[in-house]
Short mmCIF file of C-alpha atoms in Angstrom, two decimals:
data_model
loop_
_atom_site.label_atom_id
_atom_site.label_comp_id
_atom_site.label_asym_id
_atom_site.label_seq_id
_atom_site.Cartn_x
_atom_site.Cartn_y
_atom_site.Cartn_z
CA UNK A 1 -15.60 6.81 -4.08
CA UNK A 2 -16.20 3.01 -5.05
CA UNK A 3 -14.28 0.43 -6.74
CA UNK A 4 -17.29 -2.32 -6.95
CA UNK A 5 -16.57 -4.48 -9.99
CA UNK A 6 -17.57 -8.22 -9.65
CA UNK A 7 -16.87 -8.79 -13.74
CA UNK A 8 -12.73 -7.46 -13.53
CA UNK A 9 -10.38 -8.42 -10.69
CA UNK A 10 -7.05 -6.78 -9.10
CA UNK A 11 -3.67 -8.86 -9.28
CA UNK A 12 -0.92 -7.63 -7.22
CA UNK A 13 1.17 -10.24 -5.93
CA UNK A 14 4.66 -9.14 -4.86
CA UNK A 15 3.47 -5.69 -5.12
CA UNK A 16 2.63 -2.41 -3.00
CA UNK A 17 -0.87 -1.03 -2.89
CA UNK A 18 -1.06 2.18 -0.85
CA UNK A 19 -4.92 3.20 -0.25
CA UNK A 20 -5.81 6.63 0.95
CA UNK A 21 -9.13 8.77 1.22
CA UNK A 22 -9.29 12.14 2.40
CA UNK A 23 -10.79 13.64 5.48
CA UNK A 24 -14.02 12.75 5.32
CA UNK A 25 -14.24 10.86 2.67
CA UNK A 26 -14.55 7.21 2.05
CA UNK A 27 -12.78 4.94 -0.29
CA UNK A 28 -15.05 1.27 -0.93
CA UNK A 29 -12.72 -1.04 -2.52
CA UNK A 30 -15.19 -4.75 -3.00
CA UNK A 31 -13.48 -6.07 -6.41
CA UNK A 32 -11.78 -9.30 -6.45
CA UNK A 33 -8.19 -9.15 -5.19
CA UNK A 34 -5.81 -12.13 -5.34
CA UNK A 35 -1.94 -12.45 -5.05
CA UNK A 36 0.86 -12.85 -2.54
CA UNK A 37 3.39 -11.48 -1.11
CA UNK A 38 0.80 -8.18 -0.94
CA UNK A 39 1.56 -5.46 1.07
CA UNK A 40 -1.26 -3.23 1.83
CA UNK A 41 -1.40 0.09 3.11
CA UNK A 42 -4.42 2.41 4.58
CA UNK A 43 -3.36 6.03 4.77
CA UNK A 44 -4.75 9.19 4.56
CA UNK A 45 -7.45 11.03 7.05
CA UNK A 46 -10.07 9.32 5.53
CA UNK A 47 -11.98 5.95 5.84
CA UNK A 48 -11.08 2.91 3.76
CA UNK A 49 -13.68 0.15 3.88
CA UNK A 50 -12.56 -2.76 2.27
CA UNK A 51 -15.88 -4.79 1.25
CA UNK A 52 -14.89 -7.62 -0.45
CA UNK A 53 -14.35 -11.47 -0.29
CA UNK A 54 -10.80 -11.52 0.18
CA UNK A 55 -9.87 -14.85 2.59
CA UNK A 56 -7.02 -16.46 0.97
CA UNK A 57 -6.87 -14.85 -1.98
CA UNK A 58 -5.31 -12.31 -0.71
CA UNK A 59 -1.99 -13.39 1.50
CA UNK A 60 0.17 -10.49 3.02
CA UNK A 61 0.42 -7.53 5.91
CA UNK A 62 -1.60 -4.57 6.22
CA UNK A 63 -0.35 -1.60 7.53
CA UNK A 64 -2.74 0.73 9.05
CA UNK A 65 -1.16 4.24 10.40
CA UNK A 66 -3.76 6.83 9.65
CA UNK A 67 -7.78 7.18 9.35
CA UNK A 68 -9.47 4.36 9.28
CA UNK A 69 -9.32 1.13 7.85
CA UNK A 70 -12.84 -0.68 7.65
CA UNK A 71 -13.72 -3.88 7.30
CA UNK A 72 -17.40 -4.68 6.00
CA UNK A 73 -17.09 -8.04 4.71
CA UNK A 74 -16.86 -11.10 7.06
CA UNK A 75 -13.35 -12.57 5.17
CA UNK A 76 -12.20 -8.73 4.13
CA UNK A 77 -9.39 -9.39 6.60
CA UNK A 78 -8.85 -13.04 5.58
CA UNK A 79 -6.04 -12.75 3.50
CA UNK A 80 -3.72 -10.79 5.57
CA UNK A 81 -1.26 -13.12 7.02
CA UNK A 82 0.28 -9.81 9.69
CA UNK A 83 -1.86 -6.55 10.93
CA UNK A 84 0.21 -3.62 11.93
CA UNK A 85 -1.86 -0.79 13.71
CA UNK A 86 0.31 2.19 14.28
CA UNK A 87 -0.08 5.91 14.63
CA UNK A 88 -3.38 7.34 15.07
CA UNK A 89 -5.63 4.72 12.84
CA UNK A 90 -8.69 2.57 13.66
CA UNK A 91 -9.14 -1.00 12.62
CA UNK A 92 -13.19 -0.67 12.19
CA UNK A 93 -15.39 -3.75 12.59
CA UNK A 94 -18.43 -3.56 10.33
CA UNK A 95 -20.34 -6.69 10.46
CA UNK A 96 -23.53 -5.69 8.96
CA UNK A 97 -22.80 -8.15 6.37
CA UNK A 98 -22.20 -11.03 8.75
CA UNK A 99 -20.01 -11.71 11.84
CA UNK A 100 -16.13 -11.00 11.28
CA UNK A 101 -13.87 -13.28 12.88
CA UNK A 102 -10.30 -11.00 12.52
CA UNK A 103 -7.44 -13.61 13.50
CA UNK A 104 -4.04 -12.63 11.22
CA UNK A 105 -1.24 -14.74 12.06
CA UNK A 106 0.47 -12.18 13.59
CA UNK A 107 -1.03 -8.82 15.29
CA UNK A 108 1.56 -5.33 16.23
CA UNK A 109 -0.28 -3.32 17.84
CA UNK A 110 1.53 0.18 18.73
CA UNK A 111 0.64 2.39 22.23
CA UNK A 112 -0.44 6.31 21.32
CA UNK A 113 -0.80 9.02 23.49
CA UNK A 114 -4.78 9.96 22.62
CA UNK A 115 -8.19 8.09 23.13
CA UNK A 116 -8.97 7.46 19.12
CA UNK A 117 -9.59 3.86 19.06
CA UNK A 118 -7.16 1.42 17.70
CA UNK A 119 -9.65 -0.82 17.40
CA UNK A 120 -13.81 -0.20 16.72
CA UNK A 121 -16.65 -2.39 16.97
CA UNK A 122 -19.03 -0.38 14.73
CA UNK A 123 -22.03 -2.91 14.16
CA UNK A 124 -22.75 -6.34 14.58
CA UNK A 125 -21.19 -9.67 16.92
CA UNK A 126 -17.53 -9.76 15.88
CA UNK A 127 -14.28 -10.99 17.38
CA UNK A 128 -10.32 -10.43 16.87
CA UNK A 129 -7.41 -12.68 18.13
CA UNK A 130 -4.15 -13.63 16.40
CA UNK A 131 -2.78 -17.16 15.39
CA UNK A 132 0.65 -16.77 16.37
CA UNK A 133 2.38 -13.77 17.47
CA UNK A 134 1.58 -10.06 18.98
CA UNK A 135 3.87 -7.70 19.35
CA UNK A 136 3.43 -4.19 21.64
CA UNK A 137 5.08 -1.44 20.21
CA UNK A 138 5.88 2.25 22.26
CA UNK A 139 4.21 5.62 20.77
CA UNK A 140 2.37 6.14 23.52
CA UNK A 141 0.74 4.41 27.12
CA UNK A 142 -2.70 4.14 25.88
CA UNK A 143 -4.60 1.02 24.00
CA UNK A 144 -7.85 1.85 23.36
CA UNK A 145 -10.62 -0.58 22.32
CA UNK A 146 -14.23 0.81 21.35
CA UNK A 147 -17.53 -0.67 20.46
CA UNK A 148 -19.99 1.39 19.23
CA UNK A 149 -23.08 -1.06 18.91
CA UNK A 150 -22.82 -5.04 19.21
CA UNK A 151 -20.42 -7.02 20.90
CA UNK A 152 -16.77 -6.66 20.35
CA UNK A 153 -15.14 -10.38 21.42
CA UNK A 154 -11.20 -9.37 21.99
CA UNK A 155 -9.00 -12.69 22.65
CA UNK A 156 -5.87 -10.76 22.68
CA UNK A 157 -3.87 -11.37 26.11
CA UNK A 158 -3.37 -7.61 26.78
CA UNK A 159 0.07 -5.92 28.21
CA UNK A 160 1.59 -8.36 29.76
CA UNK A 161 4.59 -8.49 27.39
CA UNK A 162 4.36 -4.70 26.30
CA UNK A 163 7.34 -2.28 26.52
CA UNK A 164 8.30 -1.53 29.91
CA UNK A 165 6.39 1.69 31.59
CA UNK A 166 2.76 2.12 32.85
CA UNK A 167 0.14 1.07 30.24
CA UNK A 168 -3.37 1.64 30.01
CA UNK A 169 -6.16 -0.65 28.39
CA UNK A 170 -9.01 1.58 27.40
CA UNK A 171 -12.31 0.27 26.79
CA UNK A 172 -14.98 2.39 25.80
CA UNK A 173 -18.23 3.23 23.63
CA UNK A 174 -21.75 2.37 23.67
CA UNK A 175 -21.83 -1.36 22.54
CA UNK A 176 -20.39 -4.67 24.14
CA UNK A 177 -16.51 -5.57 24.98
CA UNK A 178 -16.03 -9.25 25.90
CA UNK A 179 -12.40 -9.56 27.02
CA UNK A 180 -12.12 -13.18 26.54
CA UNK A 181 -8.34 -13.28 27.34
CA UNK A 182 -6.07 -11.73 30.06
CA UNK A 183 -5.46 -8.38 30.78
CA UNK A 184 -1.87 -8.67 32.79
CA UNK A 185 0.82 -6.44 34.03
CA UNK A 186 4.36 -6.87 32.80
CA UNK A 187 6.21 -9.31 34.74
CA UNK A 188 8.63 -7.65 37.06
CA UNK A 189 8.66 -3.83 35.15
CA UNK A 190 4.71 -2.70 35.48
CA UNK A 191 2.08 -2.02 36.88
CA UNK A 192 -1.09 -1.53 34.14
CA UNK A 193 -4.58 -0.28 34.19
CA UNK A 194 -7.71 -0.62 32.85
CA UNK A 195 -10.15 2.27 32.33
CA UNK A 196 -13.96 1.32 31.50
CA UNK A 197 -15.89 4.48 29.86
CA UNK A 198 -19.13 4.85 28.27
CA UNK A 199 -22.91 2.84 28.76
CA UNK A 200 -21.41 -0.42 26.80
CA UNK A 201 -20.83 -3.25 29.15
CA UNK A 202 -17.34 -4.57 29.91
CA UNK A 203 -16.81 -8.68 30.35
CA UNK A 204 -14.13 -9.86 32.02
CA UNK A 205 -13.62 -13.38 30.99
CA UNK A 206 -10.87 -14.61 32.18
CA UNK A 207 -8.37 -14.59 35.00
CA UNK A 208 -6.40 -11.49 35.37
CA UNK A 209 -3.11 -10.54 36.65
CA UNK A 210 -3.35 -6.60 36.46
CA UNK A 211 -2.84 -3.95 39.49
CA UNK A 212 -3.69 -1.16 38.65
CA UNK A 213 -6.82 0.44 38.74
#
């Protein structure tokens, strides 16, 4: 299903908008949004791809805590202010259209107990980071990060300040990771890991503290 309108837009500042698709389905959403105070939420088994131009025209939090949430636009992401990824959802990097740059103010980011990616690199040279804050949540030990083609660019310092217990960064798939910043153990409380799986290369850029294997 598609919502592609260029000629009618979508207001919903100080609002709710709860998007869902079924299992194996996908819901395209490219119309013009605008508002604030927006909060936006991905659900359902399904994939939604938002496709539009929505950098700062858009100013809220996503929640994404189920499927998958795809972005296929280079500033589909722009207007999110705070990114929660939670439960078993993927954040999807498309950037067939151009490069996304993914850098929300503020990034939570919650552990789960199974390898689906919490964040994918599906096509394309794109990059996430936050401005100002990340928060690690518990659900489970494991952080997975996948690229499936292209290069993923992660500058997200990784575990260091995560809920005490052992924690596992998972990188994995076919494309690219670049781990621009620091995969660390906590301070004091833990010892973490990092697992490398799949023919994709893994880049260590910068200068680690982590233990484990």
């Amino acid at each position: 299903v598609s919502l592609v309108d260029g000629n009618r837009g979508i207001n919903i500042s100080g609002t709710a908008l709860n998007l869902s698709a079924a299992s194996g389905s996908t819901f395209r959403l490219s119309n013009p949004m605008s508002g604030s105070g927006v909060t936006v939420t991905a659900n359902g088994a399904g994939t939604v791809e938002l496709a539009g131009d929505y950098g700062g025209s858009l100013i809220g939090v996503l929640n994404v805590s189920v499927g998958n949430l795809r972005a296929a636009y280079p500033t589909a992401l722009g207007g999110f202010a705070t990114i929660n990824l939670s439960g078993t959802a993927t954040l999807q990097l498309d950037g067939s259209n151009g490069a996304l740059a993914v850098a929300p103010l503020n990034l939570t980011w919650s552990g789960r107990n199974s390898l689906i990616p919490a964040i994918e690199n599906i096509s394309g040279s794109n990059s996430i980071a936050y401005g100002l804050s990340i928060t690690w949540n518990t659900g489970g030990g494991i952080f997975p990060i996948q690229s499936d083609a292209g290069t993923l660019t992660v500058n997200i310092p990784m575990l260091g300040t995560a809920p005490a217990g052992f924690r596992t960064a998972l990188f994995s798939g076919s494309g690219n990771i670049a781990m621009a910043a620091t995969v660390d153990d906590n301070p004091g409380t833990t010892t973490n890991n990092v697992i490398k799986t799949g023919n994709g290369t893994l880049t260590l850029q910068a200068a680690n503290t982590y233990t484990g294997g």
